[in-house]
PDB file of C-alpha atoms and ligand atoms in Angstrom:
ATOM      1  CA  MET A   1       0.112   0.341  -0.001  1.00 45.00           C
ATOM      2  CA  LYS A   2       2.630   2.235   0.934  1.00 48.00           C
ATOM      3  CA  LEU A   3       4.789   1.419  -2.023  1.00 46.00           C
ATOM      4  CA  LYS A   4       2.052   1.834  -4.317  1.00 51.00           C
ATOM      5  CA  LYS A   5       1.665   5.539  -3.148  1.00 50.00           C
ATOM      6  CA  LEU A   6       5.162   5.992  -3.225  1.00 46.00           C
ATOM      7  CA  LEU A   7       5.480   4.351  -6.636  1.00 47.00           C
ATOM      8  CA  ALA A   8       1.206   6.569  -7.819  1.00 50.00           C
ATOM      9  CA  THR A   9       3.448   9.760  -5.878  1.00 48.00           C
ATOM     10  CA  GLY A  10       6.504   8.959  -7.892  1.00 47.00           C
ATOM     11  CA  LEU A  11       4.619   8.463 -11.283  1.00 46.00           C
ATOM     12  CA  ALA A  12       2.875  11.427 -10.973  1.00 48.00           C
ATOM     13  CA  ALA A  13       5.936  13.499 -10.519  1.00 45.00           C
ATOM     14  CA  ILE A  14       7.536  12.650 -13.510  1.00 44.00           C
ATOM     15  CA  MET A  15       4.277  13.134 -15.402  1.00 46.00           C
ATOM     16  CA  VAL A  16       4.389  16.692 -14.391  1.00 43.00           C
ATOM     17  CA  MET A  17       7.669  16.916 -14.776  1.00 44.00           C
ATOM     18  CA  GLY A  18       7.254  15.853 -18.758  1.00 42.00           C
ATOM     19  CA  LEU A  19       5.139  18.970 -18.954  1.00 44.00           C
ATOM     20  CA  VAL A  20       6.129  20.482 -17.741  1.00 42.00           C
ATOM     21  CA  GLY A  21       9.664  19.924 -19.715  1.00 41.00           C
ATOM     22  CA  CYS A  22       7.331  19.892 -22.687  1.00 41.00           C
ATOM     23  CA  SER A  23       5.928  22.973 -22.121  1.00 41.00           C
ATOM     24  CA  SER A  24       8.888  25.217 -21.598  1.00 40.00           C
ATOM     25  CA  SER A  25      10.402  23.561 -24.179  1.00 39.00           C
ATOM     26  CA  LYS A  26       7.359  24.730 -26.540  1.00 38.00           C
ATOM     27  CA  GLY A  27       7.606  27.810 -24.986  1.00 37.00           C
ATOM     28  CA  SER A  28      10.431  28.678 -25.627  1.00 38.00           C
ATOM     29  CA  SER A  29      10.817  27.719 -29.393  1.00 39.00           C
ATOM     30  CA  SER A  30       7.572  29.793 -30.496  1.00 40.00           C
ATOM     31  CA  SER A  31       7.557  32.941 -28.345  1.00 41.00           C
ATOM     32  CA  ALA A  32      11.516  33.258 -28.720  1.00 41.00           C
ATOM     33  CA  SER A  33      11.593  33.530 -25.648  1.00 43.00           C
ATOM     34  CA  SER A  34      12.740  36.247 -24.077  1.00 45.00           C
ATOM     35  CA  ASP A  35      16.260  37.254 -24.868  1.00 45.00           C
ATOM     36  CA  ALA A  36      16.473  40.651 -26.912  1.00 47.00           C
ATOM     37  CA  SER A  37      19.164  39.979 -28.714  1.00 48.00           C
ATOM     38  CA  SER A  38      17.392  36.320 -29.903  1.00 48.00           C
ATOM     39  CA  SER A  39      17.022  36.210 -33.732  1.00 51.00           C
ATOM     40  CA  ALA A  40      14.819  34.125 -33.162  1.00 58.00           C
ATOM     41  CA  ALA A  41      11.466  33.094 -33.902  1.00 68.00           C
ATOM     42  CA  LYS A  42       8.980  36.594 -32.628  1.00 85.00           C
ATOM     43  CA  THR A  43       5.682  37.820 -31.706  1.00 95.00           C
ATOM     44  CA  GLU A  44       4.052  40.133 -33.339  1.00 97.00           C
ATOM     45  CA  LYS A  45       3.074  43.134 -31.530  1.00 98.00           C
ATOM     46  CA  LEU A  46      -0.235  44.429 -35.302  1.00 98.00           C
ATOM     47  CA  GLN A  47      -1.097  40.253 -34.208  1.00 98.00           C
ATOM     48  CA  GLN A  48      -1.403  41.386 -30.314  1.00 97.00           C
ATOM     49  CA  ILE A  49      -3.874  44.006 -30.251  1.00 98.00           C
ATOM     50  CA  LYS A  50      -5.598  42.853 -33.571  1.00 98.00           C
ATOM     51  CA  ASP A  51      -5.989  39.133 -30.735  1.00 98.00           C
ATOM     52  CA  ALA A  52      -6.692  41.767 -28.409  1.00 98.00           C
ATOM     53  CA  GLY A  53      -9.601  43.652 -30.254  1.00 98.00           C
ATOM     54  CA  VAL A  54      -7.994  47.339 -28.528  1.00 98.00           C
ATOM     55  CA  LEU A  55      -5.850  49.863 -29.372  1.00 98.00           C
ATOM     56  CA  LYS A  56      -4.663  50.882 -26.564  1.00 98.00           C
ATOM     57  CA  VAL A  57      -3.654  55.116 -27.037  1.00 99.00           C
ATOM     58  CA  GLY A  58      -1.742  57.021 -24.279  1.00 98.00           C
ATOM     59  CA  THR A  59      -2.381  60.930 -24.762  1.00 98.00           C
ATOM     60  CA  SER A  60      -2.262  64.178 -22.793  1.00 98.00           C
ATOM     61  CA  ALA A  61      -5.852  65.368 -23.859  1.00 98.00           C
ATOM     62  CA  GLU A  62      -5.207  68.943 -22.409  1.00 96.00           C
ATOM     63  CA  TYR A  63      -3.822  70.465 -25.694  1.00 97.00           C
ATOM     64  CA  SER A  64      -6.841  71.195 -27.407  1.00 96.00           C
ATOM     65  CA  PRO A  65      -7.444  71.125 -31.131  1.00 97.00           C
ATOM     66  CA  TYR A  66      -4.968  67.445 -30.606  1.00 98.00           C
ATOM     67  CA  GLU A  67      -6.741  66.523 -27.772  1.00 98.00           C
ATOM     68  CA  PHE A  68      -8.959  67.543 -25.109  1.00 98.00           C
ATOM     69  CA  HIS A  69     -11.779  66.980 -23.455  1.00 98.00           C
ATOM     70  CA  LYS A  70     -15.309  67.634 -24.780  1.00 97.00           C
ATOM     71  CA  VAL A  71     -18.728  66.916 -23.489  1.00 96.00           C
ATOM     72  CA  VAL A  72     -20.570  64.721 -26.861  1.00 92.00           C
ATOM     73  CA  ASP A  73     -23.854  63.819 -25.723  1.00 95.00           C
ATOM     74  CA  GLY A  74     -23.925  64.180 -22.405  1.00 97.00           C
ATOM     75  CA  GLU A  75     -20.397  62.357 -22.348  1.00 97.00           C
ATOM     76  CA  ASP A  76     -16.786  62.905 -21.433  1.00 97.00           C
ATOM     77  CA  LYS A  77     -14.715  61.905 -24.659  1.00 98.00           C
ATOM     78  CA  ILE A  78     -11.087  62.418 -25.841  1.00 98.00           C
ATOM     79  CA  VAL A  79     -11.770  64.290 -29.537  1.00 98.00           C
ATOM     80  CA  GLY A  80      -9.739  66.649 -31.553  1.00 98.00           C
ATOM     81  CA  PHE A  81      -7.587  66.502 -34.291  1.00 98.00           C
ATOM     82  CA  ASP A  82      -5.596  62.932 -32.773  1.00 98.00           C
ATOM     83  CA  ASP A  83      -9.007  61.185 -32.046  1.00 98.00           C
ATOM     84  CA  PHE A  84      -9.623  61.892 -35.878  1.00 98.00           C
ATOM     85  CA  VAL A  85      -5.676  60.255 -36.832  1.00 98.00           C
ATOM     86  CA  VAL A  86      -5.816  56.861 -34.688  1.00 98.00           C
ATOM     87  CA  GLN A  87      -9.487  56.352 -35.476  1.00 98.00           C
ATOM     88  CA  GLU A  88      -8.942  55.751 -38.345  1.00 98.00           C
ATOM     89  CA  ILE A  89      -5.435  54.002 -37.578  1.00 98.00           C
ATOM     90  CA  ALA A  90      -7.583  51.085 -35.513  1.00 98.00           C
ATOM     91  CA  LYS A  91     -10.208  50.952 -38.351  1.00 98.00           C
ATOM     92  CA  ASP A  92      -7.421  50.053 -40.276  1.00 98.00           C
ATOM     93  CA  MET A  93      -6.457  46.862 -37.973  1.00 98.00           C
ATOM     94  CA  GLY A  94      -9.840  46.122 -37.268  1.00 98.00           C
ATOM     95  CA  VAL A  95     -10.089  47.095 -33.874  1.00 98.00           C
ATOM     96  CA  LYS A  96     -11.283  49.910 -31.302  1.00 98.00           C
ATOM     97  CA  VAL A  97      -9.806  52.685 -29.326  1.00 98.00           C
ATOM     98  CA  GLU A  98     -10.111  52.766 -26.121  1.00 98.00           C
ATOM     99  CA  TYR A  99      -7.305  56.038 -24.421  1.00 98.00           C
ATOM    100  CA  GLU A 100      -5.638  56.630 -20.988  1.00 98.00           C
ATOM    101  CA  ASP A 101      -4.950  60.397 -20.583  1.00 98.00           C
ATOM    102  CA  MET A 102      -1.844  61.490 -18.876  1.00 97.00           C
ATOM    103  CA  ASP A 103      -0.156  64.168 -17.961  1.00 96.00           C
ATOM    104  CA  PHE A 104       2.385  64.899 -21.300  1.00 97.00           C
ATOM    105  CA  ASP A 105       5.630  63.962 -19.919  1.00 96.00           C
ATOM    106  CA  GLY A 106       4.897  60.457 -18.947  1.00 97.00           C
ATOM    107  CA  LEU A 107       3.330  59.082 -22.074  1.00 98.00           C
ATOM    108  CA  LEU A 108       6.559  57.061 -23.060  1.00 98.00           C
ATOM    109  CA  GLY A 109       6.899  55.512 -20.191  1.00 98.00           C
ATOM    110  CA  ALA A 110       3.012  54.294 -20.587  1.00 98.00           C
ATOM    111  CA  LEU A 111       4.797  53.483 -23.764  1.00 98.00           C
ATOM    112  CA  GLN A 112       7.833  51.698 -22.088  1.00 98.00           C
ATOM    113  CA  ALA A 113       6.276  49.878 -19.669  1.00 98.00           C
ATOM    114  CA  ASP A 114       3.281  48.169 -22.102  1.00 98.00           C
ATOM    115  CA  LYS A 115       0.437  50.613 -20.448  1.00 98.00           C
ATOM    116  CA  VAL A 116      -0.363  51.914 -23.971  1.00 98.00           C
ATOM    117  CA  ASP A 117       0.530  50.109 -27.045  1.00 98.00           C
ATOM    118  CA  ILE A 118       0.515  53.888 -29.222  1.00 99.00           C
ATOM    119  CA  VAL A 119       0.821  57.197 -28.328  1.00 99.00           C
ATOM    120  CA  LEU A 120      -0.717  60.014 -29.786  1.00 98.00           C
ATOM    121  CA  ALA A 121      -0.579  63.460 -28.597  1.00 98.00           C
ATOM    122  CA  GLY A 122       0.459  65.793 -31.171  1.00 98.00           C
ATOM    123  CA  MET A 123       4.464  64.882 -30.036  1.00 98.00           C
ATOM    124  CA  THR A 124       7.036  65.450 -32.326  1.00 98.00           C
ATOM    125  CA  PRO A 125      10.028  63.070 -33.538  1.00 98.00           C
ATOM    126  CA  ASP A 126      12.786  64.766 -31.778  1.00 96.00           C
ATOM    127  CA  GLU A 127      16.339  62.709 -31.285  1.00 96.00           C
ATOM    128  CA  LYS A 128      16.624  62.274 -28.759  1.00 96.00           C
ATOM    129  CA  ARG A 129      12.884  59.711 -27.594  1.00 98.00           C
ATOM    130  CA  LYS A 130      13.891  58.150 -30.752  1.00 98.00           C
ATOM    131  CA  LYS A 131      16.510  56.697 -29.160  1.00 98.00           C
ATOM    132  CA  SER A 132      14.310  55.343 -26.591  1.00 97.00           C
ATOM    133  CA  VAL A 133      11.040  54.475 -28.337  1.00 98.00           C
ATOM    134  CA  ASP A 134       9.948  54.211 -32.723  1.00 98.00           C
ATOM    135  CA  PHE A 135       7.692  57.088 -34.463  1.00 98.00           C
ATOM    136  CA  SER A 136       5.633  56.460 -37.136  1.00 98.00           C
ATOM    137  CA  ASP A 137       6.010  58.787 -40.046  1.00 98.00           C
ATOM    138  CA  ILE A 138       5.197  62.310 -39.321  1.00 98.00           C
ATOM    139  CA  TYR A 139       1.993  63.046 -39.412  1.00 98.00           C
ATOM    140  CA  TYR A 140       1.177  67.747 -39.458  1.00 97.00           C
ATOM    141  CA  THR A 141       3.550  69.776 -39.106  1.00 96.00           C
ATOM    142  CA  ASN A 142       2.790  72.693 -37.109  1.00 94.00           C
ATOM    143  CA  SER A 143       5.210  75.870 -36.662  1.00 95.00           C
ATOM    144  CA  ASN A 144       6.004  77.352 -32.699  1.00 96.00           C
ATOM    145  CA  VAL A 145       4.472  80.862 -31.732  1.00 97.00           C
ATOM    146  CA  CYS A 146       5.024  82.821 -28.925  1.00 98.00           C
ATOM    147  CA  ILE A 147       1.919  83.634 -27.000  1.00 98.00           C
ATOM    148  CA  VAL A 148       1.757  87.037 -24.860  1.00 98.00           C
ATOM    149  CA  THR A 149      -1.086  89.800 -23.273  1.00 97.00           C
ATOM    150  CA  LYS A 150      -2.445  91.907 -25.549  1.00 96.00           C
ATOM    151  CA  GLY A 151      -0.832  95.370 -26.228  1.00 96.00           C
ATOM    152  CA  LYS A 152       2.707  92.757 -26.160  1.00 97.00           C
ATOM    153  CA  GLU A 153       2.851  91.725 -29.714  1.00 97.00           C
ATOM    154  CA  ASP A 154       5.547  93.570 -30.269  1.00 97.00           C
ATOM    155  CA  THR A 155       8.025  93.427 -27.388  1.00 95.00           C
ATOM    156  CA  ILE A 156       9.940  89.471 -28.436  1.00 97.00           C
ATOM    157  CA  LYS A 157      12.144  90.689 -31.606  1.00 95.00           C
ATOM    158  CA  LYS A 158      14.801  88.073 -31.838  1.00 94.00           C
ATOM    159  CA  SER A 159      15.332  84.895 -29.553  1.00 93.00           C
ATOM    160  CA  GLU A 160      17.784  86.275 -26.825  1.00 92.00           C
ATOM    161  CA  ASP A 161      14.524  88.624 -26.183  1.00 96.00           C
ATOM    162  CA  LEU A 162      13.433  85.652 -24.397  1.00 96.00           C
ATOM    163  CA  LYS A 163      15.699  85.650 -21.481  1.00 95.00           C
ATOM    164  CA  ASP A 164      15.006  88.361 -19.906  1.00 95.00           C
ATOM    165  CA  LEU A 165      11.436  86.940 -19.892  1.00 97.00           C
ATOM    166  CA  LYS A 166       9.618  85.009 -18.076  1.00 98.00           C
ATOM    167  CA  VAL A 167       8.795  82.683 -20.057  1.00 98.00           C
ATOM    168  CA  GLY A 168       6.285  79.693 -19.709  1.00 98.00           C
ATOM    169  CA  VAL A 169       6.528  76.282 -20.881  1.00 98.00           C
ATOM    170  CA  GLN A 170       4.434  72.645 -20.801  1.00 97.00           C
ATOM    171  CA  LYS A 171       6.907  70.264 -19.016  1.00 97.00           C
ATOM    172  CA  GLY A 172       8.818  67.745 -21.300  1.00 97.00           C
ATOM    173  CA  THR A 173       7.568  69.354 -24.055  1.00 97.00           C
ATOM    174  CA  THR A 174      10.254  70.178 -26.941  1.00 97.00           C
ATOM    175  CA  GLN A 175       8.946  73.463 -26.443  1.00 97.00           C
ATOM    176  CA  ALA A 176      11.210  73.412 -22.281  1.00 97.00           C
ATOM    177  CA  ASP A 177      13.684  71.883 -24.516  1.00 97.00           C
ATOM    178  CA  TYR A 178      14.245  74.332 -26.857  1.00 96.00           C
ATOM    179  CA  VAL A 179      14.458  77.445 -24.214  1.00 97.00           C
ATOM    180  CA  THR A 180      16.738  75.449 -21.804  1.00 97.00           C
ATOM    181  CA  ASN A 181      19.209  73.355 -23.829  1.00 96.00           C
ATOM    182  CA  THR A 182      18.712  75.674 -27.373  1.00 95.00           C
ATOM    183  CA  LEU A 183      18.282  79.240 -25.318  1.00 96.00           C
ATOM    184  CA  GLY A 184      20.122  78.701 -21.435  1.00 97.00           C
ATOM    185  CA  ILE A 185      17.004  79.631 -19.716  1.00 97.00           C
ATOM    186  CA  SER A 186      16.705  77.680 -16.450  1.00 96.00           C
ATOM    187  CA  ASP A 187      14.530  79.543 -14.596  1.00 97.00           C
ATOM    188  CA  ALA A 188      11.695  78.467 -16.739  1.00 98.00           C
ATOM    189  CA  THR A 189       7.771  78.168 -15.267  1.00 98.00           C
ATOM    190  CA  GLN A 190       7.074  75.043 -15.639  1.00 98.00           C
ATOM    191  CA  LEU A 191       3.374  73.379 -16.081  1.00 97.00           C
ATOM    192  CA  LYS A 192       1.838  69.787 -16.728  1.00 96.00           C
ATOM    193  CA  LYS A 193      -0.749  70.993 -18.991  1.00 95.00           C
ATOM    194  CA  ILE A 194      -1.419  73.622 -20.830  1.00 96.00           C
ATOM    195  CA  PRO A 195      -4.360  75.439 -19.109  1.00 95.00           C
ATOM    196  CA  ASP A 196      -2.389  76.493 -16.037  1.00 96.00           C
ATOM    197  CA  LEU A 197      -0.241  77.763 -17.551  1.00 97.00           C
ATOM    198  CA  MET A 198      -2.315  80.275 -20.083  1.00 97.00           C
ATOM    199  CA  LEU A 199      -4.178  81.235 -16.408  1.00 96.00           C
ATOM    200  CA  GLU A 200      -0.522  81.389 -15.249  1.00 97.00           C
ATOM    201  CA  LEU A 201       0.034  84.585 -18.284  1.00 97.00           C
ATOM    202  CA  GLN A 202      -3.213  86.214 -17.958  1.00 94.00           C
ATOM    203  CA  ASN A 203      -2.543  86.762 -13.953  1.00 94.00           C
ATOM    204  CA  GLY A 204       0.603  88.195 -14.632  1.00 95.00           C
ATOM    205  CA  LYS A 205       2.642  85.355 -13.343  1.00 97.00           C
ATOM    206  CA  ILE A 206       4.706  84.791 -16.812  1.00 98.00           C
ATOM    207  CA  ASP A 207       5.565  86.874 -19.622  1.00 98.00           C
ATOM    208  CA  VAL A 208       5.245  84.627 -22.353  1.00 98.00           C
ATOM    209  CA  ILE A 209       4.489  80.731 -23.527  1.00 98.00           C
ATOM    210  CA  VAL A 210       6.735  79.147 -26.333  1.00 98.00           C
ATOM    211  CA  THR A 211       3.786  76.549 -28.096  1.00 97.00           C
ATOM    212  CA  GLY A 212       2.527  75.040 -30.798  1.00 96.00           C
ATOM    213  CA  LYS A 213       0.756  77.164 -33.256  1.00 96.00           C
ATOM    214  CA  ALA A 214      -3.063  75.566 -34.205  1.00 95.00           C
ATOM    215  CA  VAL A 215      -2.312  76.036 -29.707  1.00 96.00           C
ATOM    216  CA  ALA A 216      -1.945  79.036 -29.707  1.00 97.00           C
ATOM    217  CA  GLU A 217      -4.576  79.542 -31.786  1.00 95.00           C
ATOM    218  CA  ILE A 218      -7.239  77.953 -29.872  1.00 95.00           C
ATOM    219  CA  ASN A 219      -6.053  78.917 -27.069  1.00 96.00           C
ATOM    220  CA  VAL A 220      -6.243  83.431 -27.717  1.00 96.00           C
ATOM    221  CA  LYS A 221      -9.504  82.299 -28.144  1.00 95.00           C
ATOM    222  CA  LYS A 222     -10.968  81.162 -25.216  1.00 94.00           C
ATOM    223  CA  TYR A 223      -8.674  83.306 -22.712  1.00 94.00           C
ATOM    224  CA  ASP A 224      -9.404  86.693 -22.898  1.00 94.00           C
ATOM    225  CA  ASN A 225      -6.468  89.304 -22.480  1.00 94.00           C
ATOM    226  CA  ILE A 226      -4.121  87.108 -24.529  1.00 96.00           C
ATOM    227  CA  ALA A 227      -2.974  87.354 -28.030  1.00 97.00           C
ATOM    228  CA  ILE A 228       0.054  85.596 -30.114  1.00 97.00           C
ATOM    229  CA  GLY A 229       3.867  87.688 -30.732  1.00 97.00           C
ATOM    230  CA  ASN A 230       4.412  89.008 -33.511  1.00 96.00           C
ATOM    231  CA  THR A 231       7.699  86.771 -34.220  1.00 95.00           C
ATOM    232  CA  THR A 232       9.110  83.858 -35.241  1.00 92.00           C
ATOM    233  CA  VAL A 233      10.604  83.727 -31.639  1.00 92.00           C
ATOM    234  CA  GLY A 234      10.284  79.525 -31.246  1.00 90.00           C
ATOM    235  CA  ASP A 235       9.892  78.120 -35.014  1.00 88.00           C
ATOM    236  CA  GLU A 236      13.669  76.975 -34.587  1.00 87.00           C
ATOM    237  CA  VAL A 237      12.145  74.225 -34.151  1.00 87.00           C
ATOM    238  CA  ALA A 238       8.947  72.675 -35.824  1.00 90.00           C
ATOM    239  CA  GLU A 239       6.403  71.455 -33.776  1.00 95.00           C
ATOM    240  CA  THR A 240       6.163  68.475 -36.167  1.00 97.00           C
ATOM    241  CA  ALA A 241       3.753  64.948 -35.385  1.00 98.00           C
ATOM    242  CA  ALA A 242       4.778  61.905 -35.096  1.00 98.00           C
ATOM    243  CA  ALA A 243       3.148  58.684 -33.063  1.00 99.00           C
ATOM    244  CA  ALA A 244       5.176  56.581 -30.850  1.00 99.00           C
ATOM    245  CA  ILE A 245       5.384  53.149 -30.668  1.00 98.00           C
ATOM    246  CA  LYS A 246       8.257  50.497 -28.361  1.00 98.00           C
ATOM    247  CA  LYS A 247      10.930  49.213 -30.155  1.00 98.00           C
ATOM    248  CA  SER A 248      11.355  46.478 -31.348  1.00 97.00           C
ATOM    249  CA  GLY A 249      12.225  43.801 -28.427  1.00 96.00           C
ATOM    250  CA  ASN A 250      12.075  41.371 -25.922  1.00 94.00           C
ATOM    251  CA  GLY A 251      10.799  38.646 -28.481  1.00 95.00           C
ATOM    252  CA  VAL A 252       8.351  41.183 -30.112  1.00 97.00           C
ATOM    253  CA  ASP A 253       7.975  42.668 -33.264  1.00 97.00           C
ATOM    254  CA  ASN A 254       6.749  46.270 -34.008  1.00 98.00           C
ATOM    255  CA  THR A 255       7.330  46.980 -37.803  1.00 98.00           C
ATOM    256  CA  SER A 256       3.794  45.598 -39.220  1.00 98.00           C
ATOM    257  CA  PHE A 257       2.241  47.609 -36.332  1.00 98.00           C
ATOM    258  CA  VAL A 258       4.487  50.649 -37.884  1.00 98.00           C
ATOM    259  CA  LYS A 259       4.095  49.605 -41.467  1.00 98.00           C
ATOM    260  CA  SER A 260      -0.018  49.379 -40.761  1.00 98.00           C
ATOM    261  CA  VAL A 261       0.453  53.109 -38.417  1.00 98.00           C
ATOM    262  CA  ASN A 262       2.135  54.253 -41.619  1.00 98.00           C
ATOM    263  CA  ASP A 263      -0.042  52.947 -44.850  1.00 98.00           C
ATOM    264  CA  THR A 264      -3.559  55.005 -42.079  1.00 98.00           C
ATOM    265  CA  ILE A 265      -1.513  57.585 -42.832  1.00 98.00           C
ATOM    266  CA  LYS A 266      -0.413  58.457 -45.883  1.00 98.00           C
ATOM    267  CA  ARG A 267      -4.123  56.785 -46.899  1.00 98.00           C
ATOM    268  CA  LEU A 268      -4.889  60.596 -44.425  1.00 98.00           C
ATOM    269  CA  GLN A 269      -2.799  62.565 -46.448  1.00 98.00           C
ATOM    270  CA  ASP A 270      -3.213  60.518 -49.986  1.00 98.00           C
ATOM    271  CA  SER A 271      -6.671  62.299 -50.074  1.00 98.00           C
ATOM    272  CA  GLY A 272      -6.835  65.039 -48.226  1.00 98.00           C
ATOM    273  CA  ASP A 273      -8.410  63.848 -44.906  1.00 98.00           C
ATOM    274  CA  MET A 274      -6.022  64.391 -42.885  1.00 98.00           C
ATOM    275  CA  ASP A 275      -6.184  68.115 -43.310  1.00 97.00           C
ATOM    276  CA  LYS A 276      -9.578  68.334 -43.246  1.00 98.00           C
ATOM    277  CA  TYR A 277      -9.413  66.622 -40.095  1.00 98.00           C
ATOM    278  CA  MET A 278      -7.171  69.864 -38.942  1.00 97.00           C
ATOM    279  CA  GLN A 279     -10.018  71.717 -39.317  1.00 97.00           C
ATOM    280  CA  GLU A 280     -12.426  69.999 -38.282  1.00 98.00           C
ATOM    281  CA  ALA A 281     -10.514  69.229 -34.868  1.00 97.00           C
ATOM    282  CA  LEU A 282     -10.741  73.283 -34.739  1.00 96.00           C
ATOM    283  CA  LYS A 283     -14.186  73.814 -34.984  1.00 95.00           C
ATOM    284  CA  LEU A 284     -14.335  71.929 -32.500  1.00 95.00           C
ATOM    285  CA  ALA A 285     -12.169  73.123 -30.194  1.00 94.00           C
ATOM    286  CA  GLU A 286     -13.563  76.800 -30.500  1.00 89.00           C
TER     287      GLU A 286
HETATM  288  N1  LIG B 301       5.350  68.655 -29.815  1.00 52.95           N
HETATM  289  C1  LIG B 301       5.120  69.035 -28.542  1.00 52.95           C
HETATM  290  C2  LIG B 301       6.662  67.364 -27.942  1.00 52.95           C
HETATM  291  O1  LIG B 301       5.922  67.136 -28.641  1.00 52.95           O
HETATM  292  C3  LIG B 301       4.592  69.573 -27.451  1.00 52.95           C
HETATM  293  C4  LIG B 301       3.397  69.022 -28.173  1.00 52.95           C
HETATM  294  C5  LIG B 301       2.051  68.894 -25.747  1.00 52.95           C
HETATM  295  N2  LIG B 301       0.949  67.817 -26.259  1.00 52.95           N
HETATM  296  C6  LIG B 301       0.166  67.698 -25.519  1.00 52.95           C
HETATM  297  N3  LIG B 301      -0.607  66.281 -25.640  1.00 52.95           N
HETATM  298  N4  LIG B 301       0.493  67.913 -24.502  1.00 52.95           N
HETATM  299  O2  LIG B 301       6.674  67.420 -26.963  1.00 52.95           O
END
């Protein structure tokens, strides 16, 4: 009896070991192990998203007309230019969009941590970011401008003039990088959200905000007593927008995903829809 039990336990143990051995060897050959340097078979990110039926989109919805909150049919929604674009990206992949709304400076961290599949946030594909993530083709190009209080439109003539002013920028943006690193302004006010910057300008706590032109155009309509400056200062660095995608690695290959996004962007540009979407977003944001 005792022996029988022992034998049975042993047999069960061998069976379990066999199963584990079997499944682990299968696992390492099909999902290519977690070794990033391995060039073995890989999981396609695009297929993962299709299987999930959902494209998880990271954004920072305080950047109208790119993305902002709006109550539509009694429901709070994220709308705007990037929403038009990403709905088409998802449509072409046959999946639906799910948003993760967060601070702009947290977006690439969320992408790296796989909390989102893609970031659309009017994000400029600059060299620094390209070291850590991949970008789609650029889907929109805008200029950067200075926003000042009304009556001060002509005070900024050259970028050096900004050094004598209290400058405000959104934290973690290319505009923040421009004023701190290119112009060497170390005491710029850096806030997480564009609307907070507008209030600081209205209250006289800062003299000028450097931001994208489309964003400026909407905000000067929304907030009294502010205007776009008559200067090209800020525009040395154009505000381009591209979708950010996590680099391939750890057995996951993003190639077909990036291609699918680029195909959609090309379709929207060729048809003229891309420009229409910006016009529609500007209207929605008013
Ligand atoms: N284009 C700038 C950048 O990439 C600003 C983008 C800010 N976007 C936003 N959703 N707040 O840094």
